[in-house]
mmCIF file of C-alpha atoms in Angstrom:
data_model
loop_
_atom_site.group_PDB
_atom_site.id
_atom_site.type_symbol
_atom_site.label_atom_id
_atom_site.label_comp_id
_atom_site.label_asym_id
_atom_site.label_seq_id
_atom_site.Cartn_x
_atom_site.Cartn_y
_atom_site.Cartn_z
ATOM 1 C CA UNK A 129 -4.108 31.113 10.610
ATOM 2 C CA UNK A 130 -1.159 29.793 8.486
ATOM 3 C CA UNK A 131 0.305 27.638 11.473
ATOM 4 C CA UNK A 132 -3.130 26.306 11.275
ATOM 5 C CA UNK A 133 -3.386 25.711 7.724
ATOM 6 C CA UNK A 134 -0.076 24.126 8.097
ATOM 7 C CA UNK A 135 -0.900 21.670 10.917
ATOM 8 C CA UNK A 136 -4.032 20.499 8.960
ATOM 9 C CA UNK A 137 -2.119 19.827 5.973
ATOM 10 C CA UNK A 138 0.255 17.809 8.035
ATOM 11 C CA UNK A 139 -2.581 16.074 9.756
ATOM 12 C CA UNK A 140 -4.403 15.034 6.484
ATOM 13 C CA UNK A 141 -1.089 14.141 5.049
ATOM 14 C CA UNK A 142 -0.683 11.398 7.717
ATOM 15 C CA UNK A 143 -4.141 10.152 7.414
ATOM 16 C CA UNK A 144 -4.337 9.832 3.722
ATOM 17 C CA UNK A 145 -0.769 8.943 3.774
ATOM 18 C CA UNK A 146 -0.616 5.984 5.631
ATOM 19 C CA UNK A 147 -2.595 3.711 3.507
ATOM 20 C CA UNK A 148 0.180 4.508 0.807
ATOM 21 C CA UNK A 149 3.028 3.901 3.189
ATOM 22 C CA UNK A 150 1.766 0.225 3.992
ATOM 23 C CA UNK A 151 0.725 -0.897 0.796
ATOM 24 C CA UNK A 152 4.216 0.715 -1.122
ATOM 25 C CA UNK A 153 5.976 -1.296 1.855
ATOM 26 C CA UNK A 154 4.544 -4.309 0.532
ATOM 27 C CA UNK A 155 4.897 -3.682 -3.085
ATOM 28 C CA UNK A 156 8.882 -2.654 -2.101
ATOM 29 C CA UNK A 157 9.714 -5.909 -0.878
ATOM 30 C CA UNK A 158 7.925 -7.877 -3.896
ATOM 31 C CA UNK A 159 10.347 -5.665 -5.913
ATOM 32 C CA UNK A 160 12.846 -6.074 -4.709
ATOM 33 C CA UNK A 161 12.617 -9.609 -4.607
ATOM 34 C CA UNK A 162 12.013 -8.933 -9.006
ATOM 35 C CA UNK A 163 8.279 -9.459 -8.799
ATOM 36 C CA UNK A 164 6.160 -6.419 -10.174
ATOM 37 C CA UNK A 165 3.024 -6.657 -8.275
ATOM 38 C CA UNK A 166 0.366 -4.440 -11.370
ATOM 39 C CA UNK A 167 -2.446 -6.382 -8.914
ATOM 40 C CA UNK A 168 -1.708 -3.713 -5.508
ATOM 41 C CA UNK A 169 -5.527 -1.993 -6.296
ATOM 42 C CA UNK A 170 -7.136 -5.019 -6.341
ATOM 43 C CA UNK A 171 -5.758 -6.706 -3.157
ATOM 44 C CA UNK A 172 -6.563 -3.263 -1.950
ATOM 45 C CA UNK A 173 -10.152 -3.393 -2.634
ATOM 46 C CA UNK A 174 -10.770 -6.731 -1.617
ATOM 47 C CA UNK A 175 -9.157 -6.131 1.759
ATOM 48 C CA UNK A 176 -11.673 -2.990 2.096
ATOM 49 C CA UNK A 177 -14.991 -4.806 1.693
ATOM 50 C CA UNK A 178 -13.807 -7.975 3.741
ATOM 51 C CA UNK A 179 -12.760 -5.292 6.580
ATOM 52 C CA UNK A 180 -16.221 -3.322 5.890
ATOM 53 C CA UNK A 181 -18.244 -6.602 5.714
ATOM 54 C CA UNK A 182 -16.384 -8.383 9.141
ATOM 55 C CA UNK A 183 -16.675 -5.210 11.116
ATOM 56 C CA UNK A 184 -20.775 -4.790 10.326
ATOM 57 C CA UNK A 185 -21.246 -8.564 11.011
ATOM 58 C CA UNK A 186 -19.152 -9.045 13.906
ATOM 59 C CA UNK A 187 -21.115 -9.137 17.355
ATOM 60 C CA UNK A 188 -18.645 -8.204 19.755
ATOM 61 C CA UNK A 189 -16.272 -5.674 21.203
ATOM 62 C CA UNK A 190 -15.328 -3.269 18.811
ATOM 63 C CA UNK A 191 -11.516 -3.698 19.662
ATOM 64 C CA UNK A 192 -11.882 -7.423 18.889
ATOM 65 C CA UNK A 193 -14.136 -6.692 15.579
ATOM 66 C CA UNK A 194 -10.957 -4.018 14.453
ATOM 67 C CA UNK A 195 -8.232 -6.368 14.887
ATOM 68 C CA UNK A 196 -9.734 -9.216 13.186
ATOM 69 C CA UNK A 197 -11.284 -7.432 10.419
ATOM 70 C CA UNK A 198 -7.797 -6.072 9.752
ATOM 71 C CA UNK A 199 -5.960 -9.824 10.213
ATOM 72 C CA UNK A 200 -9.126 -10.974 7.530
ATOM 73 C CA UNK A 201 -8.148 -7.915 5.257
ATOM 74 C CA UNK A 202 -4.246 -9.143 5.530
ATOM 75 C CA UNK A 203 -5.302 -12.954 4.575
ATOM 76 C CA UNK A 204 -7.471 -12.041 1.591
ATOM 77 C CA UNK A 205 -5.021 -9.742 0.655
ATOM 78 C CA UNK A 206 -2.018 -13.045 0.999
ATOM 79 C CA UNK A 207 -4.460 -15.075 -0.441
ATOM 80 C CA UNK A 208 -4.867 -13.086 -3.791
ATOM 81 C CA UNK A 209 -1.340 -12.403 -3.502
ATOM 82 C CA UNK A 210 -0.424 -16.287 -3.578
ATOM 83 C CA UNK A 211 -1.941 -17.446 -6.400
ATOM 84 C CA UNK A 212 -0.625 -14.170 -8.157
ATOM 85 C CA UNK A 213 3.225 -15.385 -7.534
ATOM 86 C CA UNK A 214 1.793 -19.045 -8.170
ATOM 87 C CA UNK A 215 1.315 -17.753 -11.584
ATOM 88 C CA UNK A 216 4.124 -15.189 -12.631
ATOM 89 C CA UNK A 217 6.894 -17.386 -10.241
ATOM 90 C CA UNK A 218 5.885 -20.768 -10.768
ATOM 91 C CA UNK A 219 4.394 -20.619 -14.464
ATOM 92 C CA UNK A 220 6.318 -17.733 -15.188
ATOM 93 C CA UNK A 221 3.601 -15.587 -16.929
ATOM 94 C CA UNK A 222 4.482 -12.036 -17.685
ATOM 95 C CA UNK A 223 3.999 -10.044 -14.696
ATOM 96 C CA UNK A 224 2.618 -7.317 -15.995
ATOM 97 C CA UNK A 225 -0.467 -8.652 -18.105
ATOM 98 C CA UNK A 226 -1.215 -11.242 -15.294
ATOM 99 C CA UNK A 227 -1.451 -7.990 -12.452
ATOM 100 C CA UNK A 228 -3.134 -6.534 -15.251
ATOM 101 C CA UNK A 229 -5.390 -9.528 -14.604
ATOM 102 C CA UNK A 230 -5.887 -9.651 -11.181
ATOM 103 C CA UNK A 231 -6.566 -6.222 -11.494
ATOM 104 C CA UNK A 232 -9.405 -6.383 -13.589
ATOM 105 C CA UNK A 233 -10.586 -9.192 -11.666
ATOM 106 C CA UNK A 234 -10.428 -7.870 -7.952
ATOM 107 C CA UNK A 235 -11.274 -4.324 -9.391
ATOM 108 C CA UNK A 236 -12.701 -3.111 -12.834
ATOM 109 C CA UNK A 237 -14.537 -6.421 -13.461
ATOM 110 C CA UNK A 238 -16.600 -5.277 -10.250
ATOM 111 C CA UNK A 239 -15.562 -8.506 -7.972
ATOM 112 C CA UNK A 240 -15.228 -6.158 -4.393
ATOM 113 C CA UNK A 241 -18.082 -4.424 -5.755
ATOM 114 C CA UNK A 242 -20.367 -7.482 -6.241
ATOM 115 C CA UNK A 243 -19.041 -8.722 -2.986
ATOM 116 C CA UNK A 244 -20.275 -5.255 -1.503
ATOM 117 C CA UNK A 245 -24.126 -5.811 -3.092
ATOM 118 C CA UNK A 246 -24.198 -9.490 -1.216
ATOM 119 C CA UNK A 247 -23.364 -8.394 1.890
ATOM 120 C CA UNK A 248 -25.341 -5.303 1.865
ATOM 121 C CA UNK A 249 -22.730 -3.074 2.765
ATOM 122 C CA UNK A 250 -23.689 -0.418 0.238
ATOM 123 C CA UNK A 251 -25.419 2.622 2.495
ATOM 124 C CA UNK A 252 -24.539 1.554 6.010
ATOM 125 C CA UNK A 253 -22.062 3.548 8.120
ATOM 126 C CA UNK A 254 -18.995 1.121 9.624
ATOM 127 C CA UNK A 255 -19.956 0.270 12.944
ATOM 128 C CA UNK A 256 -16.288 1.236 14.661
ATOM 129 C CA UNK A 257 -13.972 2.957 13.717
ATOM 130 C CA UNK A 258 -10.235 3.250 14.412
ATOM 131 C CA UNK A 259 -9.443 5.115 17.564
ATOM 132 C CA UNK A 260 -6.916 7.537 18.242
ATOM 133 C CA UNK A 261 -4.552 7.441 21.223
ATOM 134 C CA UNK A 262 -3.320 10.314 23.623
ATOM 135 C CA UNK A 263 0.178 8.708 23.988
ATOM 136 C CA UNK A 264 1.806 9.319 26.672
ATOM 137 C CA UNK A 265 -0.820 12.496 27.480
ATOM 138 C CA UNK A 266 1.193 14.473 24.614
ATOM 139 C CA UNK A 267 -1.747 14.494 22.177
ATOM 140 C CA UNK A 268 -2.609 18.519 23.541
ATOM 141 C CA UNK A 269 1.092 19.554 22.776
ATOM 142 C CA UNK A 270 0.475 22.813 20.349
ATOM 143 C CA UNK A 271 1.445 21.260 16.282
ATOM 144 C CA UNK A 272 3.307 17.753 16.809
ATOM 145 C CA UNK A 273 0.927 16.845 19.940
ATOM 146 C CA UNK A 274 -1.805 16.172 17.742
ATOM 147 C CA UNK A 275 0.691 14.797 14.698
ATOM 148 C CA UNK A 276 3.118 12.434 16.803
ATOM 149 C CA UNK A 277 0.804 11.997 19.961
ATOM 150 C CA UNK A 278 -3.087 11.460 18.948
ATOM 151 C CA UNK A 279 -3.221 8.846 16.074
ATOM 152 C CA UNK A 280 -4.409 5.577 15.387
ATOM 153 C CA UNK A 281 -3.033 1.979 15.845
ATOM 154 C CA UNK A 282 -1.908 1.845 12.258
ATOM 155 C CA UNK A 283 0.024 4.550 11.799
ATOM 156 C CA UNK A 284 2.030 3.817 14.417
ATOM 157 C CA UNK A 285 1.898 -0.173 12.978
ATOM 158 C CA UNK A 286 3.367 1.832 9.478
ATOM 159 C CA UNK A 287 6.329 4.467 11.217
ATOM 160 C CA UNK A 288 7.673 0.822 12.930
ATOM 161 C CA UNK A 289 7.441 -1.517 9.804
ATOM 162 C CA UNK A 290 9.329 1.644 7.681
ATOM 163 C CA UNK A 291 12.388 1.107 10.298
ATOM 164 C CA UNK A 292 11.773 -2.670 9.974
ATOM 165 C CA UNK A 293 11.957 -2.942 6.463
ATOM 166 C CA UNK A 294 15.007 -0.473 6.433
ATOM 167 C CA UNK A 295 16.455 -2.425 9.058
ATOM 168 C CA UNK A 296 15.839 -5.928 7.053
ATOM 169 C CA UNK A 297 17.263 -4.811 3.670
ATOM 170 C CA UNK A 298 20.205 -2.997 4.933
ATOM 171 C CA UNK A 299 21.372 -4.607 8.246
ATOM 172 C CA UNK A 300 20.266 -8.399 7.631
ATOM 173 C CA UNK A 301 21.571 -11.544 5.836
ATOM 174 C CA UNK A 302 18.078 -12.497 4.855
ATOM 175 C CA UNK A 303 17.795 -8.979 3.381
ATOM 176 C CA UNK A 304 20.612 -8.678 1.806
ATOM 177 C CA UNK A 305 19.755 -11.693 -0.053
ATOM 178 C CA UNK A 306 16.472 -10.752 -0.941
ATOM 179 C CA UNK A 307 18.462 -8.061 -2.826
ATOM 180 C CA UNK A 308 20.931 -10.501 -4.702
ATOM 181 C CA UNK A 309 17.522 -12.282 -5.596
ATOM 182 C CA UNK A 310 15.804 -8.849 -7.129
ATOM 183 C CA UNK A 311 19.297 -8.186 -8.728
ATOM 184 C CA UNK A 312 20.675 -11.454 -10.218
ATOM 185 C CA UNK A 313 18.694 -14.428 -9.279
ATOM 186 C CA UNK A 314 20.798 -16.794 -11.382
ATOM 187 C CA UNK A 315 23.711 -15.728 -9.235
ATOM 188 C CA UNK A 316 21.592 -15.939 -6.249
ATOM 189 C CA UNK A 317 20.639 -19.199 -7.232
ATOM 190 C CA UNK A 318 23.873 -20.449 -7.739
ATOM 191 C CA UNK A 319 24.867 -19.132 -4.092
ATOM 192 C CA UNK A 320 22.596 -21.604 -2.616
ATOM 193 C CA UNK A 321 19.736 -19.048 -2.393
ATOM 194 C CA UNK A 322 15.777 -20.017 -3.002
ATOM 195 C CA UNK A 323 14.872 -17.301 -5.875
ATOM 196 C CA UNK A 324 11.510 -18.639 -5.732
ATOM 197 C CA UNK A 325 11.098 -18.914 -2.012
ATOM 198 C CA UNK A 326 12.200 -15.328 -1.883
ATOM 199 C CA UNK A 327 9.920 -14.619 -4.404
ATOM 200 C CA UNK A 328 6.547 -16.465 -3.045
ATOM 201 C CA UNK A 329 7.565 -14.810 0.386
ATOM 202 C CA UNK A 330 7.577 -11.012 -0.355
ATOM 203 C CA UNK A 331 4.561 -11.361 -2.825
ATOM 204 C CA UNK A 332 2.610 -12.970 -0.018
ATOM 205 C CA UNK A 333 3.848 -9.923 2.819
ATOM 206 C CA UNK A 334 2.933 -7.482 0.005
ATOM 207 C CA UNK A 335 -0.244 -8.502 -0.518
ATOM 208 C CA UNK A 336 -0.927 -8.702 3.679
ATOM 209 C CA UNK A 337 0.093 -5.007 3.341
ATOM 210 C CA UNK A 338 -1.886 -4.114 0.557
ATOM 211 C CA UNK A 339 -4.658 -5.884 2.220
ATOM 212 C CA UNK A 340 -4.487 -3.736 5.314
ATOM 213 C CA UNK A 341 -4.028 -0.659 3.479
ATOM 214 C CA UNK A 342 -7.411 -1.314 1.683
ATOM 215 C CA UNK A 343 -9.322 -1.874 5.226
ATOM 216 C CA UNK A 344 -7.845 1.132 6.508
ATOM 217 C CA UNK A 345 -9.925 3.014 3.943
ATOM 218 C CA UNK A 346 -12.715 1.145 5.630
ATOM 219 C CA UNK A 347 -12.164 1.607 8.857
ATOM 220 C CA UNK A 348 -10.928 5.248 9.081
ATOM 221 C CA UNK A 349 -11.029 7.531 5.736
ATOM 222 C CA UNK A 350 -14.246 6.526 4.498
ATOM 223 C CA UNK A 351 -17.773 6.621 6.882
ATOM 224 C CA UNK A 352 -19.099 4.478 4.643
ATOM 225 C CA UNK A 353 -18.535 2.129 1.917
ATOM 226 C CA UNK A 354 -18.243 3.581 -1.535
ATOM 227 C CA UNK A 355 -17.599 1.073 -4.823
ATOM 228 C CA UNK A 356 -13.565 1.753 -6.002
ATOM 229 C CA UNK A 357 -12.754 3.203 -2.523
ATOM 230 C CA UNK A 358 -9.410 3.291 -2.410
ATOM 231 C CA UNK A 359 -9.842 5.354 -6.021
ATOM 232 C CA UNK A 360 -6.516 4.343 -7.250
ATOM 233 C CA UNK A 361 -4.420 4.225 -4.651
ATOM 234 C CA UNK A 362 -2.493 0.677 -5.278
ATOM 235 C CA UNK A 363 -1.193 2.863 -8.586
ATOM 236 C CA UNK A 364 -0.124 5.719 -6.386
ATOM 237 C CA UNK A 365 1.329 3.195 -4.316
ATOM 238 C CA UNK A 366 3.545 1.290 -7.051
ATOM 239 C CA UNK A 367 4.783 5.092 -8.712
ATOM 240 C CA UNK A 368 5.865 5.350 -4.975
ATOM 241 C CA UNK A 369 8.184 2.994 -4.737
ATOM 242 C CA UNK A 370 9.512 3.519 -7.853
ATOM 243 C CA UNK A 371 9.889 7.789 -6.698
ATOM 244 C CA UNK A 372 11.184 6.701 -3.632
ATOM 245 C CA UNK A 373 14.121 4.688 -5.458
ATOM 246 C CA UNK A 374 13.019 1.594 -3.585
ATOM 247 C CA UNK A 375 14.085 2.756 -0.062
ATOM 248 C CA UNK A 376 11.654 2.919 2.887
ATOM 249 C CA UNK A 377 12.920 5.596 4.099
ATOM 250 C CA UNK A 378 12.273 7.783 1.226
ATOM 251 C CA UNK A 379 8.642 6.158 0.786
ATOM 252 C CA UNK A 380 7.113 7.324 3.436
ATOM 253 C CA UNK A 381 8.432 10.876 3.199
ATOM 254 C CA UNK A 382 7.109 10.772 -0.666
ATOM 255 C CA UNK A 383 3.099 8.917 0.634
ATOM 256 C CA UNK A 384 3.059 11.765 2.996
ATOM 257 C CA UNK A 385 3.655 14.348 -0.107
ATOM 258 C CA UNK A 386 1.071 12.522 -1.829
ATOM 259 C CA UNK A 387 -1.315 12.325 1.443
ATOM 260 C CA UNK A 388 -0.804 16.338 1.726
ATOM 261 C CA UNK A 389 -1.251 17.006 -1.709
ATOM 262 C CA UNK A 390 -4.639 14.726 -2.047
ATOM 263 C CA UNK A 391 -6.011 16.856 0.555
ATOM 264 C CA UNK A 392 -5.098 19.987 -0.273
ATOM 265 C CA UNK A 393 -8.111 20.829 -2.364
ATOM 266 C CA UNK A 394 -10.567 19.860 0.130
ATOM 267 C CA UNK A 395 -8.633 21.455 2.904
ATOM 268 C CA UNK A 396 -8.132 24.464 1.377
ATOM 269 C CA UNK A 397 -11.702 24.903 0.136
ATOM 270 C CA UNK A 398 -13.009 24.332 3.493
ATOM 271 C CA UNK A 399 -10.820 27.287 4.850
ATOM 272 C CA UNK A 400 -12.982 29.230 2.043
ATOM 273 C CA UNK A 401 -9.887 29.624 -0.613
ATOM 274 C CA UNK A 402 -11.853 29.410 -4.089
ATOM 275 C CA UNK A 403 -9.858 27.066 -6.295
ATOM 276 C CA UNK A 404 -11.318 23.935 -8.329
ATOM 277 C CA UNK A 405 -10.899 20.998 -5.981
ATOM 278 C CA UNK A 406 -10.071 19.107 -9.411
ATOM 279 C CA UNK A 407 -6.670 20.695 -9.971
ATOM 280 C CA UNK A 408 -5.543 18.903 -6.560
ATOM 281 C CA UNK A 409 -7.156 15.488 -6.757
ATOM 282 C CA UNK A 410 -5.698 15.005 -10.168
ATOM 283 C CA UNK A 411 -2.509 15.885 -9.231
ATOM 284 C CA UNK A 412 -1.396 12.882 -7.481
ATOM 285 C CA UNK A 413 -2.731 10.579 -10.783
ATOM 286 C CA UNK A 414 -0.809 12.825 -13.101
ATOM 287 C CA UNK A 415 2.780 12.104 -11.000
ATOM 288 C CA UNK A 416 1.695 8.188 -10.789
ATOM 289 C CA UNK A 417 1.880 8.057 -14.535
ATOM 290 C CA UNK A 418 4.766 10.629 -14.959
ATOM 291 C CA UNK A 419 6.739 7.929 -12.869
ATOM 292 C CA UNK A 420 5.641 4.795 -14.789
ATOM 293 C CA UNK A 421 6.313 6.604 -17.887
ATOM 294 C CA UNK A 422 9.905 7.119 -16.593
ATOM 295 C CA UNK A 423 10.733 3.375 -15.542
ATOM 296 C CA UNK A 424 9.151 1.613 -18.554
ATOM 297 C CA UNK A 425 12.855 3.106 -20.002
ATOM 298 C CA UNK A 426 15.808 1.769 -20.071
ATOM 299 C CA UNK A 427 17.630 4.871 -19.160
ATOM 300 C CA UNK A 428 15.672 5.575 -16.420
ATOM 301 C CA UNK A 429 15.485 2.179 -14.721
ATOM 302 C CA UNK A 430 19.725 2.632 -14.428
ATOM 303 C CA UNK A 431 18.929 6.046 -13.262
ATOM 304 C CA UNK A 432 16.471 5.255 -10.911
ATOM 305 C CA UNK A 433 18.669 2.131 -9.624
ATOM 306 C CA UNK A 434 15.553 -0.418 -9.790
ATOM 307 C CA UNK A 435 16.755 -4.234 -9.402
ATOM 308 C CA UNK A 436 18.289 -5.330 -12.281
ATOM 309 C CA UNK A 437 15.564 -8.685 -12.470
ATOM 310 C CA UNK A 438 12.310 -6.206 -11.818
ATOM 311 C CA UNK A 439 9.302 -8.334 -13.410
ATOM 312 C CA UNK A 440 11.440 -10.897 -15.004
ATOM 313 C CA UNK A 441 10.810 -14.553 -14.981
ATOM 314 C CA UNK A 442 13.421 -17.107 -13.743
ATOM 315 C CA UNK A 443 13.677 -20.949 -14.483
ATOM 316 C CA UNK A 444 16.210 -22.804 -12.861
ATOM 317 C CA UNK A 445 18.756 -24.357 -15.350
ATOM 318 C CA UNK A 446 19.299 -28.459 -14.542
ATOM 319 C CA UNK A 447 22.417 -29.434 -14.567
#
């Protein structure tokens, strides 16, 4: 019974994990680069109805209708993305009140769910869904069979870009100077480095990942769609990154905490334990703002060891 209860945690920890493991992935490398990315939920929602709407219009195989409904998710998701670094790199707005902005606009102001009314997607179940894969015939292996062996396309697509990303900060020249960038962009610049090219790159992969992370809500937590369906995730995601001390490694360990302790409630109350599912949905909320209430300091950003140029502007000085 408890190896049971244990294995189900795991398992749910994974599922609901994994949409916080690629959209902190993207937000990580946008931060690093010194863009603070407030916009995550909103790229997330957008990429969740154009997933939703492509897969229920599509007429053909559902393997073709998955992938392309996740590359559309990705482009809305470096679309939105784009013109947010247009804005906060180029014009140098605050970063904060414009992803603030794009929040409101993608998200609260009801654009994903106004997009949902049009096409009709309110009701309907998704037409295909993910499918899970018996790798290697290992799937029926008692506890990590299941875990390791039998999931879907996309959480294998996350475990690989967490070594990629590690692998690209820590072991390349490219990454290494997206690091200089985040830290000291006027040094970066002065080292023959593009701080806006940096920039304008990692926003735009961020908000591909953030886009994908919002259709995998579509396409494999949710049977149907729901307005606000990712219910705050891009905020779980961004106090992730920040827990996790911007390292990859440490990100996906901390979205799997977060994935376990989401479905705790549920998972418990279907095993008949009697506790108010509210204490364990509101936990993962109540550690988002605990951790932007920590980095808004001083004090805690040297603790914490965020880039030194985290959501500041930078204009080039002319000699």
């Amino acid at each position: 019974m408890n190896e049971s209860l244990f294995v189900d945690l795991l398992a749910a920890g994974l599922l609901y994990g994994t949409p916080l493991v690629l959209a902190g992935l993207g937000e990580l490398l946008a931060e690093r680069s010194g863009v603070m990315n407030l916009g995550v939920e909103a790229m997330m929602l957008m990429g969740a109805v154009t997933a939703f709407w492509f897969v229920q219009s599509f007429d053909g195989p559902a393997w073709l209708a998955l992938l392309l409904a996740i590359l559309v998710a990705a482009a809305v998701g470096t679309a939105m993305a784009t013109v947010y670094a247009f804005v906060v790199v180029t014009l140098r707005a605050n970063q904060v009140v414009s992803g603030l902005a794009l929040l409101i606009l993608g998200g609260a102001a009801g654009l994903s769910s106004y997009l949902a009314a049009v096409g009709s997607l309110s009701g309907p179940a998704a037409r295909f869904k993910l499918p899970t894969y018996d790798v290697l015939g290992l799937s029926d292996v008692p506890v990590i069979g299941p875990l390791i062996f039998g999931q879907n396309a996309l959480v294998y697509v996350s475990w690989l870009l967490v070594a990629l990303v590690a692998f690209y900060l820590y072991r390349t020249q490219t990454g290494l100077h997206l690091q200089a960038v985040g830290e000291d962009p006027r040094s970066a610049d002065a080292m023959g480095i593009s701080v806006s090219r940096f920039r304008y790159g990692h926003t735009m992969v961020g908000g591909a990942l953030a886009g994908v992370a919002g259709a995998y809500y579509t396409l494999e937590l949710q049977p149907a769609w729901i307005d606000g369906i990712t219910a705050g995730a891009g905020w779980i995601a961004i106090a992730l990154v920040i827990t996790a001390f911007w390292r990859p490694g440490l990100l996906l360990a901390g979205a799997y905490l977060f994935g376990i302790v989401t479905s705790l409630g549920f998972t418990l109350q279907a095993r008949g334990v009697d506790l108010p599912p509210e204490i364990f949905t509101s936990l993962p909320y109540v550690l988002t703002i605990v951790a932007v209430v920590l980095v808004s300091s001083g004090w805690s950003r040297l603790r914490l060891r965020a880039p030194a140029a985290l959501g500041e502007p930078y204009a080039r000085e002319e000699a």
